[in-house]
mmCIF file with all atom_site columns, C-alpha atoms in Angstrom:
data_model
loop_
_atom_site.group_PDB
_atom_site.id
_atom_site.type_symbol
_atom_site.label_atom_id
_atom_site.label_alt_id
_atom_site.label_comp_id
_atom_site.label_asym_id
_atom_site.label_entity_id
_atom_site.label_seq_id
_atom_site.pdbx_PDB_ins_code
_atom_site.Cartn_x
_atom_site.Cartn_y
_atom_site.Cartn_z
_atom_site.occupancy
_atom_site.B_iso_or_equiv
_atom_site.pdbx_formal_charge
_atom_site.auth_seq_id
_atom_site.auth_comp_id
_atom_site.auth_asym_id
_atom_site.auth_atom_id
_atom_site.pdbx_PDB_model_num
ATOM 1   C CA . ASP A 1 1   ? 13.386 50.120 -57.079 1.00 66.00 ? 1   ASP A CA 1
ATOM 2   C CA . ALA A 1 2   ? 15.889 47.549 -55.897 1.00 66.00 ? 2   ALA A CA 1
ATOM 3   C CA . LYS A 1 3   ? 18.759 46.733 -58.187 1.00 85.00 ? 3   LYS A CA 1
ATOM 4   C CA . THR A 1 4   ? 18.770 43.031 -57.387 1.00 91.00 ? 4   THR A CA 1
ATOM 5   C CA . THR A 1 5   ? 16.763 40.186 -58.878 1.00 93.00 ? 5   THR A CA 1
ATOM 6   C CA . GLN A 1 6   ? 16.120 36.772 -57.377 1.00 95.00 ? 6   GLN A CA 1
ATOM 7   C CA . PRO A 1 7   ? 13.817 33.854 -58.148 1.00 97.00 ? 7   PRO A CA 1
ATOM 8   C CA . ASN A 1 8   ? 10.510 34.164 -56.299 1.00 96.00 ? 8   ASN A CA 1
ATOM 9   C CA . SER A 1 9   ? 10.655 30.753 -54.685 1.00 97.00 ? 9   SER A CA 1
ATOM 10  C CA . MET A 1 10  ? 12.740 27.618 -54.297 1.00 97.00 ? 10  MET A CA 1
ATOM 11  C CA . GLU A 1 11  ? 12.253 24.266 -52.659 1.00 97.00 ? 11  GLU A CA 1
ATOM 12  C CA . SER A 1 12  ? 14.711 21.985 -50.994 1.00 96.00 ? 12  SER A CA 1
ATOM 13  C CA . ASN A 1 13  ? 14.689 18.735 -49.120 1.00 96.00 ? 13  ASN A CA 1
ATOM 14  C CA . GLU A 1 14  ? 15.964 18.670 -45.590 1.00 97.00 ? 14  GLU A CA 1
ATOM 15  C CA . GLU A 1 15  ? 19.685 17.892 -45.242 1.00 96.00 ? 15  GLU A CA 1
ATOM 16  C CA . GLU A 1 16  ? 20.347 18.742 -48.896 1.00 96.00 ? 16  GLU A CA 1
ATOM 17  C CA . PRO A 1 17  ? 22.353 21.730 -50.159 1.00 96.00 ? 17  PRO A CA 1
ATOM 18  C CA . VAL A 1 18  ? 20.539 24.795 -51.466 1.00 97.00 ? 18  VAL A CA 1
ATOM 19  C CA . HIS A 1 19  ? 21.889 27.339 -53.912 1.00 98.00 ? 19  HIS A CA 1
ATOM 20  C CA . LEU A 1 20  ? 20.086 30.674 -53.917 1.00 98.00 ? 20  LEU A CA 1
ATOM 21  C CA . PRO A 1 21  ? 21.062 32.951 -56.824 1.00 97.00 ? 21  PRO A CA 1
ATOM 22  C CA . CYS A 1 22  ? 20.987 36.737 -57.037 1.00 96.00 ? 22  CYS A CA 1
ATOM 23  C CA . ASN A 1 23  ? 21.706 39.065 -59.933 1.00 94.00 ? 23  ASN A CA 1
ATOM 24  C CA . HIS A 1 24  ? 23.135 42.475 -59.061 1.00 89.00 ? 24  HIS A CA 1
ATOM 25  C CA . SER A 1 25  ? 24.440 43.602 -62.427 1.00 84.00 ? 25  SER A CA 1
ATOM 26  C CA . THR A 1 26  ? 24.608 47.318 -61.501 1.00 83.00 ? 26  THR A CA 1
ATOM 27  C CA . ILE A 1 27  ? 26.731 46.911 -58.400 1.00 83.00 ? 27  ILE A CA 1
ATOM 28  C CA . SER A 1 28  ? 29.827 49.087 -58.279 1.00 82.00 ? 28  SER A CA 1
ATOM 29  C CA . GLY A 1 29  ? 33.336 47.814 -57.757 1.00 78.00 ? 29  GLY A CA 1
ATOM 30  C CA . THR A 1 30  ? 33.479 48.800 -54.091 1.00 83.00 ? 30  THR A CA 1
ATOM 31  C CA . ASP A 1 31  ? 29.979 47.812 -52.947 1.00 86.00 ? 31  ASP A CA 1
ATOM 32  C CA . TYR A 1 32  ? 29.652 44.821 -50.682 1.00 89.00 ? 32  TYR A CA 1
ATOM 33  C CA . ILE A 1 33  ? 27.030 42.174 -51.370 1.00 91.00 ? 33  ILE A CA 1
ATOM 34  C CA . HIS A 1 34  ? 24.782 41.536 -48.370 1.00 93.00 ? 34  HIS A CA 1
ATOM 35  C CA . TRP A 1 35  ? 22.378 38.675 -47.747 1.00 95.00 ? 35  TRP A CA 1
ATOM 36  C CA . TYR A 1 36  ? 19.654 38.606 -45.137 1.00 96.00 ? 36  TYR A CA 1
ATOM 37  C CA . ARG A 1 37  ? 16.794 36.278 -44.373 1.00 97.00 ? 37  ARG A CA 1
ATOM 38  C CA . GLN A 1 38  ? 13.433 36.901 -42.771 1.00 97.00 ? 38  GLN A CA 1
ATOM 39  C CA . LEU A 1 39  ? 11.089 34.666 -40.843 1.00 95.00 ? 39  LEU A CA 1
ATOM 40  C CA . PRO A 1 40  ? 7.390  35.608 -40.596 1.00 90.00 ? 40  PRO A CA 1
ATOM 41  C CA . SER A 1 41  ? 6.692  38.607 -38.351 1.00 91.00 ? 41  SER A CA 1
ATOM 42  C CA . GLN A 1 42  ? 10.374 39.151 -37.597 1.00 94.00 ? 42  GLN A CA 1
ATOM 43  C CA . GLY A 1 43  ? 12.992 41.610 -38.726 1.00 95.00 ? 43  GLY A CA 1
ATOM 44  C CA . PRO A 1 44  ? 15.557 40.449 -41.278 1.00 96.00 ? 44  PRO A CA 1
ATOM 45  C CA . GLU A 1 45  ? 18.485 38.470 -39.938 1.00 94.00 ? 45  GLU A CA 1
ATOM 46  C CA . TYR A 1 46  ? 22.006 38.953 -41.256 1.00 92.00 ? 46  TYR A CA 1
ATOM 47  C CA . VAL A 1 47  ? 23.361 35.940 -43.128 1.00 95.00 ? 47  VAL A CA 1
ATOM 48  C CA . ILE A 1 48  ? 26.586 36.865 -44.876 1.00 94.00 ? 48  ILE A CA 1
ATOM 49  C CA . HIS A 1 49  ? 28.338 39.510 -46.909 1.00 93.00 ? 49  HIS A CA 1
ATOM 50  C CA . GLY A 1 50  ? 31.249 39.640 -49.306 1.00 92.00 ? 50  GLY A CA 1
ATOM 51  C CA . LEU A 1 51  ? 33.113 41.763 -51.806 1.00 91.00 ? 51  LEU A CA 1
ATOM 52  C CA . THR A 1 52  ? 35.053 39.685 -54.312 1.00 89.00 ? 52  THR A CA 1
ATOM 53  C CA . SER A 1 53  ? 36.200 36.463 -52.735 1.00 85.00 ? 53  SER A CA 1
ATOM 54  C CA . ASN A 1 54  ? 33.998 33.612 -51.719 1.00 91.00 ? 54  ASN A CA 1
ATOM 55  C CA . VAL A 1 55  ? 33.039 33.809 -48.062 1.00 94.00 ? 55  VAL A CA 1
ATOM 56  C CA . ASN A 1 56  ? 32.130 31.236 -45.457 1.00 94.00 ? 56  ASN A CA 1
ATOM 57  C CA . ASN A 1 57  ? 30.589 31.528 -42.032 1.00 92.00 ? 57  ASN A CA 1
ATOM 58  C CA . ARG A 1 58  ? 28.715 29.220 -39.707 1.00 91.00 ? 58  ARG A CA 1
ATOM 59  C CA . MET A 1 59  ? 25.417 29.904 -41.426 1.00 91.00 ? 59  MET A CA 1
ATOM 60  C CA . ALA A 1 60  ? 26.267 29.776 -45.099 1.00 96.00 ? 60  ALA A CA 1
ATOM 61  C CA . SER A 1 61  ? 28.727 30.311 -47.905 1.00 97.00 ? 61  SER A CA 1
ATOM 62  C CA . LEU A 1 62  ? 28.668 33.065 -50.486 1.00 97.00 ? 62  LEU A CA 1
ATOM 63  C CA . ALA A 1 63  ? 30.013 32.460 -53.957 1.00 96.00 ? 63  ALA A CA 1
ATOM 64  C CA . ILE A 1 64  ? 30.593 35.672 -55.896 1.00 94.00 ? 64  ILE A CA 1
ATOM 65  C CA . ALA A 1 65  ? 30.961 35.635 -59.656 1.00 93.00 ? 65  ALA A CA 1
ATOM 66  C CA . GLU A 1 66  ? 34.221 36.914 -61.025 1.00 91.00 ? 66  GLU A CA 1
ATOM 67  C CA . ASP A 1 67  ? 32.472 39.856 -62.706 1.00 90.00 ? 67  ASP A CA 1
ATOM 68  C CA . ARG A 1 68  ? 30.508 40.494 -59.472 1.00 90.00 ? 68  ARG A CA 1
ATOM 69  C CA . LYS A 1 69  ? 27.249 40.737 -61.385 1.00 91.00 ? 69  LYS A CA 1
ATOM 70  C CA . SER A 1 70  ? 25.812 37.805 -59.534 1.00 93.00 ? 70  SER A CA 1
ATOM 71  C CA . SER A 1 71  ? 26.267 35.798 -56.382 1.00 95.00 ? 71  SER A CA 1
ATOM 72  C CA . THR A 1 72  ? 24.963 32.564 -54.904 1.00 97.00 ? 72  THR A CA 1
ATOM 73  C CA . LEU A 1 73  ? 24.128 31.920 -51.297 1.00 98.00 ? 73  LEU A CA 1
ATOM 74  C CA . ILE A 1 74  ? 24.821 28.317 -50.381 1.00 98.00 ? 74  ILE A CA 1
ATOM 75  C CA . LEU A 1 75  ? 23.220 26.530 -47.473 1.00 97.00 ? 75  LEU A CA 1
ATOM 76  C CA . HIS A 1 76  ? 25.202 23.336 -47.229 1.00 95.00 ? 76  HIS A CA 1
ATOM 77  C CA . ARG A 1 77  ? 22.590 21.253 -45.424 1.00 95.00 ? 77  ARG A CA 1
ATOM 78  C CA . ALA A 1 78  ? 19.156 22.805 -45.298 1.00 96.00 ? 78  ALA A CA 1
ATOM 79  C CA . THR A 1 79  ? 17.143 22.355 -42.134 1.00 96.00 ? 79  THR A CA 1
ATOM 80  C CA . LEU A 1 80  ? 13.514 23.125 -41.461 1.00 96.00 ? 80  LEU A CA 1
ATOM 81  C CA . ARG A 1 81  ? 14.641 26.207 -39.564 1.00 95.00 ? 81  ARG A CA 1
ATOM 82  C CA . ASP A 1 82  ? 16.193 27.560 -42.746 1.00 96.00 ? 82  ASP A CA 1
ATOM 83  C CA . ALA A 1 83  ? 12.756 28.025 -44.302 1.00 97.00 ? 83  ALA A CA 1
ATOM 84  C CA . ALA A 1 84  ? 12.526 31.783 -44.774 1.00 97.00 ? 84  ALA A CA 1
ATOM 85  C CA . VAL A 1 85  ? 12.582 34.555 -47.362 1.00 98.00 ? 85  VAL A CA 1
ATOM 86  C CA . TYR A 1 86  ? 16.145 35.242 -48.448 1.00 98.00 ? 86  TYR A CA 1
ATOM 87  C CA . TYR A 1 87  ? 17.166 38.659 -49.696 1.00 96.00 ? 87  TYR A CA 1
ATOM 88  C CA . CYS A 1 88  ? 20.262 39.949 -51.361 1.00 94.00 ? 88  CYS A CA 1
ATOM 89  C CA . ILE A 1 89  ? 19.983 43.693 -51.039 1.00 90.00 ? 89  ILE A CA 1
ATOM 90  C CA . ASP A 1 90  ? 21.381 46.508 -53.096 1.00 81.00 ? 90  ASP A CA 1
ATOM 91  C CA . PRO A 1 91  ? 24.001 48.912 -51.717 1.00 81.00 ? 91  PRO A CA 1
ATOM 92  C CA . ASP A 1 92  ? 21.299 51.531 -51.079 1.00 84.00 ? 92  ASP A CA 1
ATOM 93  C CA . MET A 1 93  ? 19.611 49.098 -48.676 1.00 87.00 ? 93  MET A CA 1
ATOM 94  C CA . ARG A 1 94  ? 16.604 48.511 -50.906 1.00 89.00 ? 94  ARG A CA 1
ATOM 95  C CA . PHE A 1 95  ? 15.024 45.078 -50.863 1.00 92.00 ? 95  PHE A CA 1
ATOM 96  C CA . GLY A 1 96  ? 13.841 43.191 -53.894 1.00 90.00 ? 96  GLY A CA 1
ATOM 97  C CA . ALA A 1 97  ? 11.150 40.550 -53.736 1.00 92.00 ? 97  ALA A CA 1
ATOM 98  C CA . GLY A 1 98  ? 13.491 37.940 -52.287 1.00 96.00 ? 98  GLY A CA 1
ATOM 99  C CA . THR A 1 99  ? 13.364 34.152 -52.614 1.00 98.00 ? 99  THR A CA 1
ATOM 100 C CA . ARG A 1 100 ? 10.980 32.196 -50.458 1.00 97.00 ? 100 ARG A CA 1
ATOM 101 C CA . LEU A 1 101 ? 12.749 28.974 -49.514 1.00 98.00 ? 101 LEU A CA 1
ATOM 102 C CA . THR A 1 102 ? 10.619 25.999 -48.575 1.00 97.00 ? 102 THR A CA 1
ATOM 103 C CA . VAL A 1 103 ? 12.353 23.066 -46.917 1.00 97.00 ? 103 VAL A CA 1
ATOM 104 C CA . LYS A 1 104 ? 10.593 19.740 -47.079 1.00 96.00 ? 104 LYS A CA 1
ATOM 105 C CA . PRO A 1 105 ? 11.192 17.103 -44.418 1.00 94.00 ? 105 PRO A CA 1
ATOM 106 C CA . GLY B 2 1   ? 26.314 40.321 -33.211 1.00 66.00 ? 1   GLY B CA 1
ATOM 107 C CA . ALA B 2 2   ? 25.009 43.827 -32.733 1.00 83.00 ? 2   ALA B CA 1
ATOM 108 C CA . VAL B 2 3   ? 21.545 44.215 -31.238 1.00 91.00 ? 3   VAL B CA 1
ATOM 109 C CA . VAL B 2 4   ? 18.835 46.588 -32.371 1.00 95.00 ? 4   VAL B CA 1
ATOM 110 C CA . SER B 2 5   ? 15.616 46.965 -30.438 1.00 96.00 ? 5   SER B CA 1
ATOM 111 C CA . GLN B 2 6   ? 12.284 48.499 -31.333 1.00 97.00 ? 6   GLN B CA 1
ATOM 112 C CA . HIS B 2 7   ? 9.580  49.743 -29.044 1.00 97.00 ? 7   HIS B CA 1
ATOM 113 C CA . PRO B 2 8   ? 6.759  49.027 -28.958 1.00 98.00 ? 8   PRO B CA 1
ATOM 114 C CA . SER B 2 9   ? 6.639  45.608 -30.582 1.00 97.00 ? 9   SER B CA 1
ATOM 115 C CA . TRP B 2 10  ? 3.009  46.174 -31.419 1.00 97.00 ? 10  TRP B CA 1
ATOM 116 C CA . VAL B 2 11  ? 0.542  49.030 -31.078 1.00 98.00 ? 11  VAL B CA 1
ATOM 117 C CA . ILE B 2 12  ? -3.142 49.559 -31.775 1.00 98.00 ? 12  ILE B CA 1
ATOM 118 C CA . CYS B 2 13  ? -4.405 53.088 -32.138 1.00 96.00 ? 13  CYS B CA 1
ATOM 119 C CA . LYS B 2 14  ? -7.465 54.985 -33.250 1.00 97.00 ? 14  LYS B CA 1
ATOM 120 C CA . SER B 2 15  ? -7.630 56.713 -36.591 1.00 97.00 ? 15  SER B CA 1
ATOM 121 C CA . GLY B 2 16  ? -6.372 60.288 -36.389 1.00 97.00 ? 16  GLY B CA 1
ATOM 122 C CA . THR B 2 17  ? -3.945 59.753 -33.548 1.00 97.00 ? 17  THR B CA 1
ATOM 123 C CA . SER B 2 18  ? -0.145 59.796 -33.757 1.00 97.00 ? 18  SER B CA 1
ATOM 124 C CA . VAL B 2 19  ? 2.131  56.898 -32.908 1.00 98.00 ? 19  VAL B CA 1
ATOM 125 C CA . LYS B 2 20  ? 5.838  57.000 -32.110 1.00 98.00 ? 20  LYS B CA 1
ATOM 126 C CA . ILE B 2 21  ? 8.112  54.021 -32.742 1.00 98.00 ? 21  ILE B CA 1
ATOM 127 C CA . GLU B 2 22  ? 11.588 53.894 -31.259 1.00 97.00 ? 22  GLU B CA 1
ATOM 128 C CA . CYS B 2 23  ? 14.629 52.178 -32.729 1.00 96.00 ? 23  CYS B CA 1
ATOM 129 C CA . ARG B 2 24  ? 17.690 51.726 -30.533 1.00 95.00 ? 24  ARG B CA 1
ATOM 130 C CA . SER B 2 25  ? 21.127 50.282 -31.172 1.00 93.00 ? 25  SER B CA 1
ATOM 131 C CA . LEU B 2 26  ? 21.965 48.651 -27.857 1.00 92.00 ? 26  LEU B CA 1
ATOM 132 C CA . ASP B 2 27  ? 25.655 47.896 -28.066 1.00 87.00 ? 27  ASP B CA 1
ATOM 133 C CA . PHE B 2 28  ? 27.025 50.097 -30.806 1.00 87.00 ? 28  PHE B CA 1
ATOM 134 C CA . GLN B 2 29  ? 26.736 53.610 -32.159 1.00 88.00 ? 29  GLN B CA 1
ATOM 135 C CA . ALA B 2 30  ? 24.743 53.874 -35.347 1.00 88.00 ? 30  ALA B CA 1
ATOM 136 C CA . THR B 2 31  ? 25.566 56.693 -37.695 1.00 86.00 ? 31  THR B CA 1
ATOM 137 C CA . THR B 2 32  ? 22.888 55.571 -40.124 1.00 89.00 ? 32  THR B CA 1
ATOM 138 C CA . MET B 2 33  ? 19.441 54.138 -39.552 1.00 92.00 ? 33  MET B CA 1
ATOM 139 C CA . PHE B 2 34  ? 16.914 53.015 -42.130 1.00 94.00 ? 34  PHE B CA 1
ATOM 140 C CA . TRP B 2 35  ? 13.150 52.767 -41.765 1.00 97.00 ? 35  TRP B CA 1
ATOM 141 C CA . TYR B 2 36  ? 11.048 50.286 -43.698 1.00 97.00 ? 36  TYR B CA 1
ATOM 142 C CA . ARG B 2 37  ? 7.432  49.260 -43.873 1.00 97.00 ? 37  ARG B CA 1
ATOM 143 C CA . GLN B 2 38  ? 6.209  45.849 -44.895 1.00 97.00 ? 38  GLN B CA 1
ATOM 144 C CA . PHE B 2 39  ? 2.719  44.801 -45.890 1.00 96.00 ? 39  PHE B CA 1
ATOM 145 C CA . PRO B 2 40  ? 1.596  41.165 -45.628 1.00 93.00 ? 40  PRO B CA 1
ATOM 146 C CA . LYS B 2 41  ? 3.200  38.840 -48.181 1.00 91.00 ? 41  LYS B CA 1
ATOM 147 C CA . GLN B 2 42  ? 5.342  41.687 -49.534 1.00 94.00 ? 42  GLN B CA 1
ATOM 148 C CA . SER B 2 43  ? 8.959  42.690 -49.292 1.00 95.00 ? 43  SER B CA 1
ATOM 149 C CA . LEU B 2 44  ? 10.360 45.498 -47.180 1.00 96.00 ? 44  LEU B CA 1
ATOM 150 C CA . MET B 2 45  ? 9.881  48.936 -48.670 1.00 96.00 ? 45  MET B CA 1
ATOM 151 C CA . LEU B 2 46  ? 12.484 51.528 -47.762 1.00 95.00 ? 46  LEU B CA 1
ATOM 152 C CA . MET B 2 47  ? 10.837 54.654 -46.387 1.00 96.00 ? 47  MET B CA 1
ATOM 153 C CA . ALA B 2 48  ? 13.751 56.829 -45.373 1.00 95.00 ? 48  ALA B CA 1
ATOM 154 C CA . THR B 2 49  ? 17.410 56.980 -44.478 1.00 92.00 ? 49  THR B CA 1
ATOM 155 C CA . SER B 2 50  ? 18.318 58.717 -41.261 1.00 89.00 ? 50  SER B CA 1
ATOM 156 C CA . ASN B 2 51  ? 21.748 60.062 -40.378 1.00 86.00 ? 51  ASN B CA 1
ATOM 157 C CA . GLU B 2 52  ? 22.528 61.189 -36.855 1.00 82.00 ? 52  GLU B CA 1
ATOM 158 C CA . GLY B 2 53  ? 22.218 64.927 -36.444 1.00 81.00 ? 53  GLY B CA 1
ATOM 159 C CA . SER B 2 54  ? 20.782 65.639 -39.867 1.00 84.00 ? 54  SER B CA 1
ATOM 160 C CA . LYS B 2 55  ? 17.431 65.512 -41.622 1.00 88.00 ? 55  LYS B CA 1
ATOM 161 C CA . ALA B 2 56  ? 16.214 62.203 -42.933 1.00 92.00 ? 56  ALA B CA 1
ATOM 162 C CA . THR B 2 57  ? 16.215 61.469 -46.640 1.00 94.00 ? 57  THR B CA 1
ATOM 163 C CA . TYR B 2 58  ? 12.836 60.162 -47.725 1.00 96.00 ? 58  TYR B CA 1
ATOM 164 C CA . GLU B 2 59  ? 12.140 57.807 -50.598 1.00 95.00 ? 59  GLU B CA 1
ATOM 165 C CA . GLN B 2 60  ? 9.987  59.044 -53.418 1.00 94.00 ? 60  GLN B CA 1
ATOM 166 C CA . GLY B 2 61  ? 6.310  58.813 -52.547 1.00 94.00 ? 61  GLY B CA 1
ATOM 167 C CA . VAL B 2 62  ? 6.823  58.796 -48.767 1.00 96.00 ? 62  VAL B CA 1
ATOM 168 C CA . GLU B 2 63  ? 5.273  61.836 -47.099 1.00 95.00 ? 63  GLU B CA 1
ATOM 169 C CA . LYS B 2 64  ? 7.819  63.402 -44.790 1.00 93.00 ? 64  LYS B CA 1
ATOM 170 C CA . ASP B 2 65  ? 5.156  65.373 -42.917 1.00 95.00 ? 65  ASP B CA 1
ATOM 171 C CA . LYS B 2 66  ? 3.251  62.215 -42.175 1.00 96.00 ? 66  LYS B CA 1
ATOM 172 C CA . PHE B 2 67  ? 6.190  60.011 -41.236 1.00 97.00 ? 67  PHE B CA 1
ATOM 173 C CA . LEU B 2 68  ? 8.396  62.124 -38.993 1.00 96.00 ? 68  LEU B CA 1
ATOM 174 C CA . ILE B 2 69  ? 11.852 60.736 -38.411 1.00 94.00 ? 69  ILE B CA 1
ATOM 175 C CA . ASN B 2 70  ? 14.236 61.971 -35.743 1.00 91.00 ? 70  ASN B CA 1
ATOM 176 C CA . HIS B 2 71  ? 17.765 60.659 -35.265 1.00 88.00 ? 71  HIS B CA 1
ATOM 177 C CA . ALA B 2 72  ? 18.875 62.738 -32.313 1.00 82.00 ? 72  ALA B CA 1
ATOM 178 C CA . SER B 2 73  ? 21.611 60.470 -31.001 1.00 89.00 ? 73  SER B CA 1
ATOM 179 C CA . LEU B 2 74  ? 23.904 57.706 -32.185 1.00 89.00 ? 74  LEU B CA 1
ATOM 180 C CA . THR B 2 75  ? 21.755 55.085 -30.491 1.00 92.00 ? 75  THR B CA 1
ATOM 181 C CA . LEU B 2 76  ? 18.201 56.269 -31.055 1.00 93.00 ? 76  LEU B CA 1
ATOM 182 C CA . SER B 2 77  ? 15.983 57.048 -34.003 1.00 93.00 ? 77  SER B CA 1
ATOM 183 C CA . THR B 2 78  ? 12.229 57.552 -33.846 1.00 95.00 ? 78  THR B CA 1
ATOM 184 C CA . LEU B 2 79  ? 9.503  57.284 -36.444 1.00 97.00 ? 79  LEU B CA 1
ATOM 185 C CA . THR B 2 80  ? 6.259  59.100 -35.710 1.00 97.00 ? 80  THR B CA 1
ATOM 186 C CA . VAL B 2 81  ? 3.223  58.249 -37.802 1.00 98.00 ? 81  VAL B CA 1
ATOM 187 C CA . THR B 2 82  ? 1.064  61.354 -37.594 1.00 97.00 ? 82  THR B CA 1
ATOM 188 C CA . SER B 2 83  ? -2.701 61.336 -38.005 1.00 97.00 ? 83  SER B CA 1
ATOM 189 C CA . ALA B 2 84  ? -2.669 57.617 -38.581 1.00 97.00 ? 84  ALA B CA 1
ATOM 190 C CA . HIS B 2 85  ? -5.266 56.014 -40.827 1.00 97.00 ? 85  HIS B CA 1
ATOM 191 C CA . PRO B 2 86  ? -6.160 52.351 -41.372 1.00 97.00 ? 86  PRO B CA 1
ATOM 192 C CA . GLU B 2 87  ? -4.050 52.248 -44.545 1.00 96.00 ? 87  GLU B CA 1
ATOM 193 C CA . ASP B 2 88  ? -0.996 53.020 -42.388 1.00 97.00 ? 88  ASP B CA 1
ATOM 194 C CA . SER B 2 89  ? -1.434 49.675 -40.656 1.00 97.00 ? 89  SER B CA 1
ATOM 195 C CA . SER B 2 90  ? 1.728  47.780 -41.420 1.00 97.00 ? 90  SER B CA 1
ATOM 196 C CA . PHE B 2 91  ? 4.865  46.175 -40.020 1.00 97.00 ? 91  PHE B CA 1
ATOM 197 C CA . TYR B 2 92  ? 7.516  48.850 -39.471 1.00 98.00 ? 92  TYR B CA 1
ATOM 198 C CA . ILE B 2 93  ? 11.143 47.778 -39.292 1.00 98.00 ? 93  ILE B CA 1
ATOM 199 C CA . CYS B 2 94  ? 14.290 49.760 -38.614 1.00 97.00 ? 94  CYS B CA 1
ATOM 200 C CA . SER B 2 95  ? 17.919 48.924 -39.233 1.00 95.00 ? 95  SER B CA 1
ATOM 201 C CA . ALA B 2 96  ? 21.001 50.504 -37.734 1.00 93.00 ? 96  ALA B CA 1
ATOM 202 C CA . GLY B 2 97  ? 24.587 50.463 -38.817 1.00 86.00 ? 97  GLY B CA 1
ATOM 203 C CA . THR B 2 98  ? 27.792 52.334 -39.228 1.00 74.00 ? 98  THR B CA 1
ATOM 204 C CA . SER B 2 99  ? 28.679 54.056 -42.450 1.00 65.00 ? 99  SER B CA 1
ATOM 205 C CA . GLY B 2 100 ? 31.724 52.825 -44.239 1.00 66.00 ? 100 GLY B CA 1
ATOM 206 C CA . ARG B 2 101 ? 32.731 50.478 -46.990 1.00 62.00 ? 101 ARG B CA 1
ATOM 207 C CA . VAL B 2 102 ? 31.005 47.426 -45.616 1.00 68.00 ? 102 VAL B CA 1
ATOM 208 C CA . ASN B 2 103 ? 27.819 49.271 -44.602 1.00 73.00 ? 103 ASN B CA 1
ATOM 209 C CA . GLU B 2 104 ? 26.705 46.389 -42.429 1.00 81.00 ? 104 GLU B CA 1
ATOM 210 C CA . GLN B 2 105 ? 23.209 46.898 -41.063 1.00 88.00 ? 105 GLN B CA 1
ATOM 211 C CA . PHE B 2 106 ? 21.438 45.215 -38.179 1.00 92.00 ? 106 PHE B CA 1
ATOM 212 C CA . PHE B 2 107 ? 17.673 45.010 -38.126 1.00 95.00 ? 107 PHE B CA 1
ATOM 213 C CA . GLY B 2 108 ? 15.227 45.473 -35.312 1.00 96.00 ? 108 GLY B CA 1
ATOM 214 C CA . PRO B 2 109 ? 12.453 42.966 -34.612 1.00 97.00 ? 109 PRO B CA 1
ATOM 215 C CA . GLY B 2 110 ? 9.772  45.193 -36.108 1.00 97.00 ? 110 GLY B CA 1
ATOM 216 C CA . THR B 2 111 ? 6.693  47.001 -34.808 1.00 98.00 ? 111 THR B CA 1
ATOM 217 C CA . ARG B 2 112 ? 3.213  45.923 -35.820 1.00 97.00 ? 112 ARG B CA 1
ATOM 218 C CA . LEU B 2 113 ? 0.940  48.973 -36.152 1.00 98.00 ? 113 LEU B CA 1
ATOM 219 C CA . THR B 2 114 ? -2.806 48.511 -36.398 1.00 98.00 ? 114 THR B CA 1
ATOM 220 C CA . VAL B 2 115 ? -4.951 51.599 -36.929 1.00 97.00 ? 115 VAL B CA 1
ATOM 221 C CA . LEU B 2 116 ? -8.640 51.149 -36.201 1.00 97.00 ? 116 LEU B CA 1
#
């Protein structure tokens, strides 16, 4: 079983920020935290990864808790195209249930 | 970013036949590839981990004689579903990456298998 837990679903309004949480309390000190997202009938798409420091890229930001037991993926301005299932995956590449993000216009 | 392809993108076969799915890393060498299956409305389920030049490591409950995995080169891994049955109908997805601290993986677009 995956070692990550996420809320099943979240909703956001278009153009508003979205914070997607993930608990990974069993992660080791050297394991990176990876986030992917998946649109229907497609393979997962890489979003971001990080180790200890907060990370930013053109898609999102990743805020990692100081104890590394949790992280939050931040979409600064959600668009309709961001509607997807978001996964933080464990270091063994196992997927949990993910969070289904719905973006309302 | 790195590109991973899968072939075919979809396949329909008769019950009892075997189907081979290819996973290729197009612009990098992949020391590790992972195979997943995904049923409708569910998450990805890891089936096996494949390292180039060695036998695949299967997850508990996945029949290695039914789902044959070959990782013969650094750019190609294949999954063969032998004696397919309707319950094997699923979306099969591979990922490819390089081993190391970051363990970044890149996913293929998936293959939709329908067994009649």
